[in-house]
Coordinates of C-alpha atoms and ligand atoms in Angstrom, one line a residue:
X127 CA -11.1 7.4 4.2
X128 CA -7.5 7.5 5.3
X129 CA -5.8 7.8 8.5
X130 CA -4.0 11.0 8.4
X131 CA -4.2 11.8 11.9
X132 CA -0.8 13.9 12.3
X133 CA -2.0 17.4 12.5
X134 CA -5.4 16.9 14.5
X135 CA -5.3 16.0 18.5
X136 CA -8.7 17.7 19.9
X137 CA -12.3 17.5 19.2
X138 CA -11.9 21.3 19.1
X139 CA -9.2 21.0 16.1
X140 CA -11.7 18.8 14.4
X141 CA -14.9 20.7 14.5
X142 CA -14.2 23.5 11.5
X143 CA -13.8 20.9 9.5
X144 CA -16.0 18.3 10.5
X145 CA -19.2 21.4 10.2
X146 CA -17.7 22.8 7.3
X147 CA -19.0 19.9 5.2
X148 CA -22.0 19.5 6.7
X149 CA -22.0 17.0 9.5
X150 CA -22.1 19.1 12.7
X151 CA -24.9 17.2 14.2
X152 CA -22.0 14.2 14.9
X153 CA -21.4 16.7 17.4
X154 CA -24.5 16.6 19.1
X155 CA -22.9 14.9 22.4
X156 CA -19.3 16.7 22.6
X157 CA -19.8 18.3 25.7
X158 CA -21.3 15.4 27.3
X159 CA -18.0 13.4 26.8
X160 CA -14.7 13.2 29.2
X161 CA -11.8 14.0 28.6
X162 CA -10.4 10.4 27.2
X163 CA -14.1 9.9 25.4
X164 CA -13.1 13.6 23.5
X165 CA -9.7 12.4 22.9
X166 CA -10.9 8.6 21.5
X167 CA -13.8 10.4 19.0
X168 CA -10.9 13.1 17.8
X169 CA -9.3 10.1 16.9
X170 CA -12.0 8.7 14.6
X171 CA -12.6 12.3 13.1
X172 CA -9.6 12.7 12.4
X173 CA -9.6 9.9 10.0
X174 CA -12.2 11.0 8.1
X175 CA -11.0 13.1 4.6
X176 CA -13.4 16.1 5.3
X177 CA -13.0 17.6 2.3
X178 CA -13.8 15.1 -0.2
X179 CA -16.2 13.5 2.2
X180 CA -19.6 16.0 0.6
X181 CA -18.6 14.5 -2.7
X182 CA -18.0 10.9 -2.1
X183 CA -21.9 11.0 -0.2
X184 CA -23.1 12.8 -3.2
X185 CA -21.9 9.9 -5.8
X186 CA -22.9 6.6 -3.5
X187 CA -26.1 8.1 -1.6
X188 CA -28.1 6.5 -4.8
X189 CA -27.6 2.8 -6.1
X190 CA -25.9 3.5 -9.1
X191 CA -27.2 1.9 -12.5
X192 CA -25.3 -1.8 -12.8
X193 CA -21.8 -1.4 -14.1
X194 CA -22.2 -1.4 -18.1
X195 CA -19.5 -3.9 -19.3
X196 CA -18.8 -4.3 -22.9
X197 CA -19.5 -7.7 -24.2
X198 CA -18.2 -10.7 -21.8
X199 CA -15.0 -13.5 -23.2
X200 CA -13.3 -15.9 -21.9
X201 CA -10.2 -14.2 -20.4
X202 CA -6.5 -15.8 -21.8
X203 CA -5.8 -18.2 -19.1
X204 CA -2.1 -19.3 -18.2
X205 CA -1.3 -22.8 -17.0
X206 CA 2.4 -24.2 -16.4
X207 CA 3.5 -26.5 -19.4
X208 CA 0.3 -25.6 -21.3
X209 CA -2.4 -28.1 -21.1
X210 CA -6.2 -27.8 -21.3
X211 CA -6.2 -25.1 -23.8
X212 CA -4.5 -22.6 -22.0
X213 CA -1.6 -20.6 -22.7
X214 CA 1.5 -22.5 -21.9
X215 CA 3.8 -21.1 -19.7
X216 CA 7.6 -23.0 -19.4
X217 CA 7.2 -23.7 -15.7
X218 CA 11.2 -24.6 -15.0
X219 CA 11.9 -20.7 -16.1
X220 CA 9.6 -19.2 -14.4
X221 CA 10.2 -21.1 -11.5
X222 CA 14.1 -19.6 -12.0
X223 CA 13.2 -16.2 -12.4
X224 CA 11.1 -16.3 -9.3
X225 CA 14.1 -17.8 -6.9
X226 CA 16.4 -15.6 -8.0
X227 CA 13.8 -12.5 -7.4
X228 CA 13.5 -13.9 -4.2
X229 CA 17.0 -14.3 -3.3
X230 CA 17.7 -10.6 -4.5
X231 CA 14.9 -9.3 -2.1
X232 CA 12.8 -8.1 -4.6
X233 CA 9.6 -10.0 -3.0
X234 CA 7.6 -9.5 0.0
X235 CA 4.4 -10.9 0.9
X236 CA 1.3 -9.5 1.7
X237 CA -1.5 -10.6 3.8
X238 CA -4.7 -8.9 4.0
X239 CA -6.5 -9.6 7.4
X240 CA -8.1 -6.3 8.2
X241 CA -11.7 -8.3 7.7
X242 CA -14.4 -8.5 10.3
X243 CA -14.6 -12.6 9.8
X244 CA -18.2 -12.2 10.5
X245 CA -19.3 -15.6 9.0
X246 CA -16.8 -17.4 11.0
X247 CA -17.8 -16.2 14.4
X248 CA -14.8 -16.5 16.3
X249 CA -13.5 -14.3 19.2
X250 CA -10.4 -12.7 18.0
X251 CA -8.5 -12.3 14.5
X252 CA -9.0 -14.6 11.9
X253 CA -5.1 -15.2 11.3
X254 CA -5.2 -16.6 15.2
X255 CA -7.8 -19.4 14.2
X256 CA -6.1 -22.7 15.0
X257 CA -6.2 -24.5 11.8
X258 CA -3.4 -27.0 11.1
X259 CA -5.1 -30.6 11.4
X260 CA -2.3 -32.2 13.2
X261 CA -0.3 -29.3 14.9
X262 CA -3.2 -26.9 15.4
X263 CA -1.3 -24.0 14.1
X264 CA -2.8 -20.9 13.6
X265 CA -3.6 -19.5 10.1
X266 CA -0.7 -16.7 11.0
X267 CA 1.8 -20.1 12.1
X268 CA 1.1 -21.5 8.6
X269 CA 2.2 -18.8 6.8
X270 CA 5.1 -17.6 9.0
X271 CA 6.7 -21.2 9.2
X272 CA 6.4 -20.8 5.3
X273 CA 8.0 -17.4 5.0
X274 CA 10.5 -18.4 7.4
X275 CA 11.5 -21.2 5.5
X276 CA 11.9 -19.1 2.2
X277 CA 14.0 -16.9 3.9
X278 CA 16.2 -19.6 5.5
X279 CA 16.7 -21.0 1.9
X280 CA 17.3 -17.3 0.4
X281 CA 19.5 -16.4 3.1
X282 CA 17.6 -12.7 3.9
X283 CA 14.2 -11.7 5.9
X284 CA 11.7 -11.7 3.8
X285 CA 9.4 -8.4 5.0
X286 CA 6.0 -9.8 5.7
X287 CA 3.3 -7.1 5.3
X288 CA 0.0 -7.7 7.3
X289 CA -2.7 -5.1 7.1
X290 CA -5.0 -5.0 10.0
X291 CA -8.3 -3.1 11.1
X292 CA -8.5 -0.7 13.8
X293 CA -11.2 -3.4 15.6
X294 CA -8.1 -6.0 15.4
X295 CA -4.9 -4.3 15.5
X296 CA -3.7 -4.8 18.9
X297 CA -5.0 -7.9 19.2
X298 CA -3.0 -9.4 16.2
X299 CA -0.1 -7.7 17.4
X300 CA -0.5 -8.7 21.0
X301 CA -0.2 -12.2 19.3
X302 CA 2.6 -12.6 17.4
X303 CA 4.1 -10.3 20.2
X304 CA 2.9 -13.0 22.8
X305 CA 4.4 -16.1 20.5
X306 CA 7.9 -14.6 20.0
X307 CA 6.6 -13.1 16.4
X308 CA 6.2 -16.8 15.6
X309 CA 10.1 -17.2 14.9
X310 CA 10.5 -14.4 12.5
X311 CA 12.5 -11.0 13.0
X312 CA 10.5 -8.3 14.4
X313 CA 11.8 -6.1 11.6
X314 CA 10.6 -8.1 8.9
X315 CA 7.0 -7.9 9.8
X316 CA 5.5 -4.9 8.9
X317 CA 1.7 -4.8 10.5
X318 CA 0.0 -1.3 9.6
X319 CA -3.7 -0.4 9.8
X320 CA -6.5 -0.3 7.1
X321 CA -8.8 3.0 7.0
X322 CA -12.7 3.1 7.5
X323 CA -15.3 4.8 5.7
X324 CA -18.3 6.0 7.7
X325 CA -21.8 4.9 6.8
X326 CA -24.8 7.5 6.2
X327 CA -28.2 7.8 5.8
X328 CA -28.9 7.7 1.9
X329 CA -32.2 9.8 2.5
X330 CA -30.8 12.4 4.4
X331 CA -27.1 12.3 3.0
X332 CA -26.0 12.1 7.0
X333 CA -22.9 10.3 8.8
X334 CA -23.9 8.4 11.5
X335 CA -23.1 8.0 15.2
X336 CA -22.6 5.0 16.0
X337 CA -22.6 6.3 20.1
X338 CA -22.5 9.9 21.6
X339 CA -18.8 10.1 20.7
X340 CA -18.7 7.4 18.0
X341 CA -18.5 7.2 14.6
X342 CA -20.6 4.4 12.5
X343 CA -17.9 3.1 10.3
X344 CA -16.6 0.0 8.3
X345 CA -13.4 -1.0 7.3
X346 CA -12.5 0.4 3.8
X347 CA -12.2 -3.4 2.1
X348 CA -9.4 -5.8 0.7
X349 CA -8.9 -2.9 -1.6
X350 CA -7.9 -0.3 1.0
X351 CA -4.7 -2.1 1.4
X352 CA -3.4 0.5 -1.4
X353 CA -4.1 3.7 0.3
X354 CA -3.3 2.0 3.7
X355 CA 0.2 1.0 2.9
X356 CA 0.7 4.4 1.1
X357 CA -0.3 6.0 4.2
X358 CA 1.5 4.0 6.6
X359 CA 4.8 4.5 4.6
X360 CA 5.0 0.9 3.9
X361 CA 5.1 1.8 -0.1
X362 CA 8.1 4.3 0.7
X363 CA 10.0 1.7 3.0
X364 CA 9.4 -1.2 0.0
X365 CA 11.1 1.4 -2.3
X366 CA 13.5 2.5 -0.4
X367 CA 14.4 -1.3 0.4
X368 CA 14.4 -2.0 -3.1
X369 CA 11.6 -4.5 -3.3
X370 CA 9.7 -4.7 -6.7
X371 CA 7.0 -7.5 -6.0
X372 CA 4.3 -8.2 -3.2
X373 CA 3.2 -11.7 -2.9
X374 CA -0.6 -11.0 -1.8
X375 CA -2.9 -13.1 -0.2
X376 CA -6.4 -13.8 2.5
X377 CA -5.7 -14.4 5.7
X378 CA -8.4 -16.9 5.3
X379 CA -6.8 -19.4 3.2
X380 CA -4.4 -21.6 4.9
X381 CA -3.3 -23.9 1.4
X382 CA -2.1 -20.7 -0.5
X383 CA 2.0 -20.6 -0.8
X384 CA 3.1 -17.5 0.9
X385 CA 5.8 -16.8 -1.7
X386 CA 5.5 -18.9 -4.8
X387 CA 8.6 -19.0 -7.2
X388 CA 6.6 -20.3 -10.3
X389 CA 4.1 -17.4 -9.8
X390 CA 6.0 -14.8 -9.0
X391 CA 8.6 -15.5 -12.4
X392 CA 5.3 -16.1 -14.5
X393 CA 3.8 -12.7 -12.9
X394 CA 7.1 -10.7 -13.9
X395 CA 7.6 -12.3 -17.5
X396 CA 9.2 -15.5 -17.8
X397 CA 8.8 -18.9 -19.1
X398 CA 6.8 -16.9 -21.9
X399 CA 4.1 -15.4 -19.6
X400 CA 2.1 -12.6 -21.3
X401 CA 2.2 -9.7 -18.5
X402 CA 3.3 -6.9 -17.9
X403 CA 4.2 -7.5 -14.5
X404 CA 2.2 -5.0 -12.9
X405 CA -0.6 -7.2 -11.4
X406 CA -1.5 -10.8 -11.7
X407 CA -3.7 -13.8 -10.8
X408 CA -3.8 -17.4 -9.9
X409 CA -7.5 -19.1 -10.8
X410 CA -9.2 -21.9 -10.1
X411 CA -12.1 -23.7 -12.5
X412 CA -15.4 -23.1 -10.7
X413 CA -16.5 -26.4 -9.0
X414 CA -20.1 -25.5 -10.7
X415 CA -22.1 -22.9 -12.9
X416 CA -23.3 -21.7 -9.5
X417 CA -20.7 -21.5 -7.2
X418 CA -20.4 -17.8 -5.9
X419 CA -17.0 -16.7 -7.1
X420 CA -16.4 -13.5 -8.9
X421 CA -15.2 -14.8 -12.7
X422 CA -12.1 -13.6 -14.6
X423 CA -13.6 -12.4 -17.8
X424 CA -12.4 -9.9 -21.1
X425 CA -14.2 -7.3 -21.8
X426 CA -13.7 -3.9 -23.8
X427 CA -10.2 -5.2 -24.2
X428 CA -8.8 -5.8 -20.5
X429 CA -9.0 -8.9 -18.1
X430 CA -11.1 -8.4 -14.7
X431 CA -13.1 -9.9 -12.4
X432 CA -17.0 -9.9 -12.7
X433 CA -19.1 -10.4 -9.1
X434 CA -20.9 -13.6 -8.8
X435 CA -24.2 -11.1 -8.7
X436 CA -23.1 -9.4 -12.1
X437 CA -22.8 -12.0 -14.2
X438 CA -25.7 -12.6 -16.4
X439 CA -26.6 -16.1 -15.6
X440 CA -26.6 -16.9 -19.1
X441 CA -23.3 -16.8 -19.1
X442 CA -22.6 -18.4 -15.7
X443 CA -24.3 -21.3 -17.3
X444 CA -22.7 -21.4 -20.9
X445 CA -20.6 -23.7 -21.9
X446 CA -18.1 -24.4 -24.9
X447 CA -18.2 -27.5 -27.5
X448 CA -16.9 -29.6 -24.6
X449 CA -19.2 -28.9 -22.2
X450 CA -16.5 -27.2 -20.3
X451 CA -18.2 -23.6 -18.5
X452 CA -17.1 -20.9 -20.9
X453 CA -16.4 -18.6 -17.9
X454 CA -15.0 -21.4 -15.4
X455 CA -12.0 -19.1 -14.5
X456 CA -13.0 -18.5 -10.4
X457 CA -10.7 -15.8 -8.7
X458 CA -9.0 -16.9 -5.5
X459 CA -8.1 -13.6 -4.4
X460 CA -4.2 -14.7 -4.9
X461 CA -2.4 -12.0 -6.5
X462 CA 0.7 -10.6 -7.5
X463 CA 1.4 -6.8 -7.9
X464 CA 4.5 -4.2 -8.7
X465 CA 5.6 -2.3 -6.0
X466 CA 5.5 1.1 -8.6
X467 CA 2.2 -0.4 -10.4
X468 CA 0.5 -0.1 -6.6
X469 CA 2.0 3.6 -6.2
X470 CA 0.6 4.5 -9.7
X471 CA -3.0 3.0 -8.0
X472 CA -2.6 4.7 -5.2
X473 CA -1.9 8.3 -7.5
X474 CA -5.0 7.5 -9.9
X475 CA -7.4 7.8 -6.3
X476 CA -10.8 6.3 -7.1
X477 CA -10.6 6.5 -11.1
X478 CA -8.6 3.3 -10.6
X479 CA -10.3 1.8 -7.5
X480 CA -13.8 2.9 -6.9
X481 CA -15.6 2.5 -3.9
X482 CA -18.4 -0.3 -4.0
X483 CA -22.2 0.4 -2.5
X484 CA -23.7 -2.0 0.3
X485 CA -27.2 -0.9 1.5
X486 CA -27.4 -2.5 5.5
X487 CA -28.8 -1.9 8.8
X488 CA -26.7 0.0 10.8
X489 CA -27.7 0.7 14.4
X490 CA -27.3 4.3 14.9
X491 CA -27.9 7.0 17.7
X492 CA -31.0 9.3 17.3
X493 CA -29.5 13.1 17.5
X494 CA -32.8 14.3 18.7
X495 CA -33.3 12.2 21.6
X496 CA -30.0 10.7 22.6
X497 CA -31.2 6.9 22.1
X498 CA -30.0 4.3 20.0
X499 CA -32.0 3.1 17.1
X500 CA -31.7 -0.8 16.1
X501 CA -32.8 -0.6 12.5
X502 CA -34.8 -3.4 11.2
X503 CA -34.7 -2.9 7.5
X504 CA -31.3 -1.2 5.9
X505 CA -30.8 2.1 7.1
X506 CA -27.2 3.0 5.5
X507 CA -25.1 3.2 2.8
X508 CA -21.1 1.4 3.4
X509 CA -18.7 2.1 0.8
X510 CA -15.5 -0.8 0.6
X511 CA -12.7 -1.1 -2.1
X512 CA -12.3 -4.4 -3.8
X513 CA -8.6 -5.0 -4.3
X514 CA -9.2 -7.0 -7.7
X515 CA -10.6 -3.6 -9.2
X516 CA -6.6 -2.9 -10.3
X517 CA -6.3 -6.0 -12.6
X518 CA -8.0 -3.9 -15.7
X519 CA -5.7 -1.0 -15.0
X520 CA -2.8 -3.1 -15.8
X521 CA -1.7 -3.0 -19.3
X522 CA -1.5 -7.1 -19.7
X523 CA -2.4 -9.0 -16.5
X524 CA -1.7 -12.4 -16.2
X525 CA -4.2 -15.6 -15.2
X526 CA -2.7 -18.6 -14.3
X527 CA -4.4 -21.6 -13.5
X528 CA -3.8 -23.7 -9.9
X529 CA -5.7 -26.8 -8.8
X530 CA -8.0 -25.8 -6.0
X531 CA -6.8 -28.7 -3.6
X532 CA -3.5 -27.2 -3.9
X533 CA -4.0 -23.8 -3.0
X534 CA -6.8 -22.9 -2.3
X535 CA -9.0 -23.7 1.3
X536 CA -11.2 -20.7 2.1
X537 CA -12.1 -20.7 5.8
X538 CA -15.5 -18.6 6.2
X539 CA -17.6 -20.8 8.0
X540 CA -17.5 -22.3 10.9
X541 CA -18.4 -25.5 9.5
X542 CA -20.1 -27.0 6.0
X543 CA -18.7 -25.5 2.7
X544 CA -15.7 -23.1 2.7
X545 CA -15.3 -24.0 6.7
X546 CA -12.6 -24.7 9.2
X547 CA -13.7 -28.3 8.8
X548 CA -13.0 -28.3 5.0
X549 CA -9.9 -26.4 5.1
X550 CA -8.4 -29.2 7.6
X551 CA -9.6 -32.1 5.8
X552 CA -8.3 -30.1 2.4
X553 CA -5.0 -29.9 4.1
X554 CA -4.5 -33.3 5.3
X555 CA -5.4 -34.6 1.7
X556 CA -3.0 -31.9 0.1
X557 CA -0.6 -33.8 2.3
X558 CA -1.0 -36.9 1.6
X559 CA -1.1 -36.5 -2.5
X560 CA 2.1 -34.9 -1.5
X561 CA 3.4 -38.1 0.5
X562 CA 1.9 -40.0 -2.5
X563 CA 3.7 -38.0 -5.2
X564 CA 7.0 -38.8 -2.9
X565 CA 6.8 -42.4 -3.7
X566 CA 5.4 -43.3 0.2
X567 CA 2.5 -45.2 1.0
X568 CA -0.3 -43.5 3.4
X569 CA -1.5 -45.8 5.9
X570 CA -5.1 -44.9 6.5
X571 CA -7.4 -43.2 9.6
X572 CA -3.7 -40.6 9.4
X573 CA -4.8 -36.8 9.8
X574 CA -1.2 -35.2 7.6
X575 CA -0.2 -31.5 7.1
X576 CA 3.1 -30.3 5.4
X577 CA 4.8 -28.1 7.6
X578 CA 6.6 -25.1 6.4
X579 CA 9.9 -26.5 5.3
X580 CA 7.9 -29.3 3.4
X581 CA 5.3 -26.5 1.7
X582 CA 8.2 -24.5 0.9
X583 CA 10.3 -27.3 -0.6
X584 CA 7.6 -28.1 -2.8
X585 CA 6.8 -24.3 -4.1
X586 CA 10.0 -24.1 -4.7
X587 CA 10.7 -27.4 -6.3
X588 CA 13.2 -28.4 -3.8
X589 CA 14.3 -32.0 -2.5
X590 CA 12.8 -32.6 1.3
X591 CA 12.7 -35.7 3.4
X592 CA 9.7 -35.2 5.5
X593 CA 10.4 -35.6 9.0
X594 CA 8.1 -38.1 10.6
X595 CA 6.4 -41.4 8.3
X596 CA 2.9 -41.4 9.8
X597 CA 1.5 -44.8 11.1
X598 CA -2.1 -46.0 11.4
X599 CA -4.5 -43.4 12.4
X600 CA -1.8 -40.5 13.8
X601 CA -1.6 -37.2 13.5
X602 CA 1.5 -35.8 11.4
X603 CA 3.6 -32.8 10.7
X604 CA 5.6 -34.0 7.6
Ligands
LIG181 P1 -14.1 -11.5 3.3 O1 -14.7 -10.7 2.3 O2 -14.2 -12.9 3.2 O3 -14.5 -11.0 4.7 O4 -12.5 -11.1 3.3 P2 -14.2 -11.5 6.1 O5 -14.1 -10.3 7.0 O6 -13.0 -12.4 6.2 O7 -15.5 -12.4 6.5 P3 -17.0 -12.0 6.6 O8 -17.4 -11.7 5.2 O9 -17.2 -10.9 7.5 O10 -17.6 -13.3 7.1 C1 -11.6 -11.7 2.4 C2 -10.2 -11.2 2.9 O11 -10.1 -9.8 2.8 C3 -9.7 -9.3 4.1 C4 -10.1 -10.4 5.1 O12 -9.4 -10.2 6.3 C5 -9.9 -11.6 4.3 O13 -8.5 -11.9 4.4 N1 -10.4 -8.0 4.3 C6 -11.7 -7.9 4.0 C7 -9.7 -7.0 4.8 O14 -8.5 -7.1 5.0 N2 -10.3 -5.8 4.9 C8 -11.6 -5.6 4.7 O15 -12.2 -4.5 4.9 C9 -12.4 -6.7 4.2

C-alpha cells in the first residue's frame, strides 16, 4: 500500500475508513493505547489504501492457479562485440552514448535496500555491512566512492536514489549522516521510504495485529520502488531535473558498477542495441541447471523473467546442440529503466506490476483474548511486488550479457554460497584479473580491491594508475 499519510493525524480520522471496509476489529485495543501509541498506530493506518484494500484481499486470499505462460524460448541475448551467439552490440558506441548521457545528467542511480536481509542476520542495514576485503568499506562506501568518482569525471552530482523500509530508515540515514554522507553532497542523495502491505488471515479475509496498536505488515518488495518514488515525489523531482535514466541495482551486490556507460548507451539504443530504452537487463549464464535464479525467457512475444520455482524443470535442464543450457540467461537484478517508462508503471497500477502471494507464519494478536498467538504452520497471506515484472511491459527490452566475476557478488548469507565470504574473495580476484589485465604481476597470499576511482576508470574505459603495487601477502586498495 502506499504512504499517503497527509490528510490523516488521529486514530479517530482513521476509524471511518479503516471500519468501512471491514477491519474494525484492528481496533479492538484503541482505548487501551496512550496518547504517542494512538499517534504511532494512526501512522501505520494511515498507510493502508482503505479503499482498494477489500479488493486486493479478495483477489490474493486464494493461491491463484500458476501463471499460464505461452510457450518458453530462449530470450535475444546482447553481448558487447558479439560473441557466443549473441546479438552483437558495438561496445565503443555504446560506451560513448552512455558518457555523454552521463555528463548531460540524464542518469541517476538507484539502489534498492528497503529489504529485511533476513538470511544475512546482521544487526542493522544491509548497505552498512563492512565488505571491502582490504578497506572494510561498507556495501553503501563501495558504491558512493564509485558514484563519486563518476561525478568527479562528469563534473555534476550525480542524484543517488536509495529506497529504504520503514524498519530501516533512520538507521541508514543516521549512517551516512554519521559518516559525513560518505563524501557525497547531501542534495544528491535522495533516500525515500518503500510502502508495506499488511498480512491477513486467508480463511477469514482479516488484517492482522501484529500488537494492540500494531499492524502485521511487510515491506511491499523490490517492485514497490515504483509507487514509492512516485509517492515520495522523487519521479517529479527526476523530471523536473531533467533526468531520463535510473541506473538500478541491490544493495546486496558489492561487484555491480553503480553507473555503467556501456550499459546505460546499449539500454538507450546505441552501438546497434535492440531496445527501446524503456527498461533493460544485464545477465549472467547460470553456473548450473539448478542454480536458483529466475531465467530471462520469450514467451507470447515479450522478454521476462520466469522464477526459479516456475520453470518446468524440463526446461531448466535442456540444452542446445552444444550442450550449452537453452535457458542459461540468470537475471542479476541489474537494470536500467526510463524515467517516463517508470511513470507510465506507476499509471498502469497492478495491470503492470501485480502483487505476488507468499503463504507464512505470522505471529499475530488474538482479538478475543488480548494474547499473542506464535503460529506454527502459515497463518497469513503477504503480498510483495517484484520489480522485474515491468521488463514485458516494455515494447523491446534489452539483455545483455556480463561475466559474473565481474559484476555480480550477491551477499545473502553470512557465509558458504552467495555470502560475505564469497563476495570478498570475488572482489579481491576481480582485482587482481584487473591488476593482471594492466600488465602487473600479483604477488601471492595479497587480499586486492579496486577502489572507486579504479572501478570507475574501468566502467568507463578510462586510463588509471592504481595507487599502491601490493607486496607479498598485504592487503590493497588499488
Ligand atoms: P532479497 O529478496 O534478497 O531480500 O532482496 P533481502 O531482504 O535482502 O534478504 P532476505 O531474503 O530477507 O534474506 C533483494 C534486494 O531487494 C531489496 C533488498 O534490500 C535487496 O537489495 N528489497 C527487497 C527491497 O528493497 N524491498 C523489499 O521489500 C524486498
Amino acid at each position: 500500500m502506499t504512504t499517503s499519510q497527509a490528510a490523516v493525524s488521529t486514530l479517530e480520522d482513521i476509524a471511518p475508513a479503516v471500519k468501512g471496509s471491514g477491519h474494525g476489529h484492528l481496533l479492538a485495543f484503541a482505548d487501551t493505547l496512550t496518547t504517542a501509541e494512538k499517534a504511532a498506530f494512526a501512522r501505520e493506518l494511515a498507510a493502508i489504501d482503505w479503499q482498494t484494500i477489500p479488493s486486493v484481499i479478495k483477489r490474493y486470499r486464494k493461491a491463484g492457479a500458476a501463471e499460464a505462460f505461452g510457450e518458453f524460448e530462449p530470450p535475444v541475448v546482447c553481448c558487447v562485440n558479439g560473441t557466443k551467439g549473441d546479438h552483437g552490440i558495438d561496445g565503443k558506441e555504446a560506451r560513448a552514448a552512455g558518457l555523454e548521457m552521463i555528463r548531460a545528467g540524464k542518469v541517476a542511480a538507484l539502489t534498492v535496500a528497503g529489504g529485511q536481509g533476513t538470511r544475512l542476520g546482521f544487526d542493522g542495514p544491509k548497505g552498512t555491512l563492512p565488505i571491502g576485503p582490504a578497506s572494510g568499506r561498507t556495501l553503501f562506501e563501495v558504491f558512493a566512492d564509485q558514484i563519486k568518482a563518476a561525478g568527479d569525471w562528469a563534473g555534476r552530482q550525480i542524484p543517488w536514489l536509495i529506497m529504504t523500509s520503514p524498519q530501516n530508515h533512520g538507521q541508514t540515514l543516521a549512517f551516512f549522516e554519521e559518516r559525513d554522507w560518505l563524501g557525497l553532497d547531501r542534495e544528491q542523495l535522495r533516500f525515500f521510504q518503500q510502502g508495506v502491505m499488511p498480512s491477513f488471515c486467508p480463511e477469514t479475509g482479516r488484517l492482522l495485529l501484529a500488537g494492540k496498536g500494531h499492524l502485521a505488515t511487510n515491506p511491499d518488495g523490490h517492485g514497490g520502488v515504483v509507487r514509492a518514488m512516485s509517492m515520495s515525489g522523487e519521479l517529479d523531482r527526476l523530471e523536473r531535473e531533467g533526468v531520463e535514466h535510473l541506473s538500478y541495482f541491490q544493495v546486496d551486490n558489492p561487484l555491480v558498477p553503480p553507473l555503467d556507460p556501456v550499459f546505460l548507451g546499449s539500454h538507450a539504443g546505441a552501438g546497434g542495441a535492440p531496445s527501446s530504452g524503456q527498461f533493460s537487463s544485464k545477465m549472467v549464464a547460470k553456473a548450473a541447471a539448478s542454480e536458483k535464479v529466475g531465467v530471462f525467457a520469450r514467451c507470447d512475444g515479450k522478454t521476462r523473467v520466469v522464477e526459479y520455482s516456475d520453470m518446468p524443470e524440463a526446461l531448466s535442464n535442456a540444452t542446445d546442440e552444444n550442450g550449452k543450457l537453452r535457458f542459461e540467461a540468470g537475471s542479476v537484478a541489474i537494470h536500467a529503466a526510463s524515467v517516463a517508462f517508470l511513470r507510465s508503471i506507476e499509471e498502469a497500477g497492478e495491470a503492470a506490476l501485480p502483487f505476488h502471494r507468499a503463504f507464512k507464519k505470522v505471529p499475530y494478536m488474538d482479538v478475543m483474548k488480548g494474547t499473542l498467538i506464535e503460529p506454527s504452520e502459515p497463518n497469513a497471506v503477504k503480498l510483495e511486488r517484484f520489480v522485474f515484472d515491468a521488463i514485458p511491459v516494455a515494447e523491446q527490452s534489452l539483455v545483455l550479457r556480463v561475466a559474473r566475476e565481474r559484476e555480480f557478488a550477491p551477499t545473502k548469507n553470512p557465509t558458504g554460497v552467495d555470502s560475505v565470504e564469497s563476495a570478498r574473495l570475488m572482489q579481491s580476484q576481480r582485482a587482481e584479473s584487473w591488476l593482471r589485465e594492466r600488465g602487473h604481476g600479483v604477488p601471492g597470499g595479497c587480499t586486492l580491491e579496486l577502489s572507486g576511482e579504479a572501478a570507475w576508470a574501468d566502467a568507463a574505459g578510462l586510463d588509471y594508475t592504481p595507487t599502491a603495487s601490493p607486496k607479498p601477502g598485504q592487503a590493497v586498495v588499488l
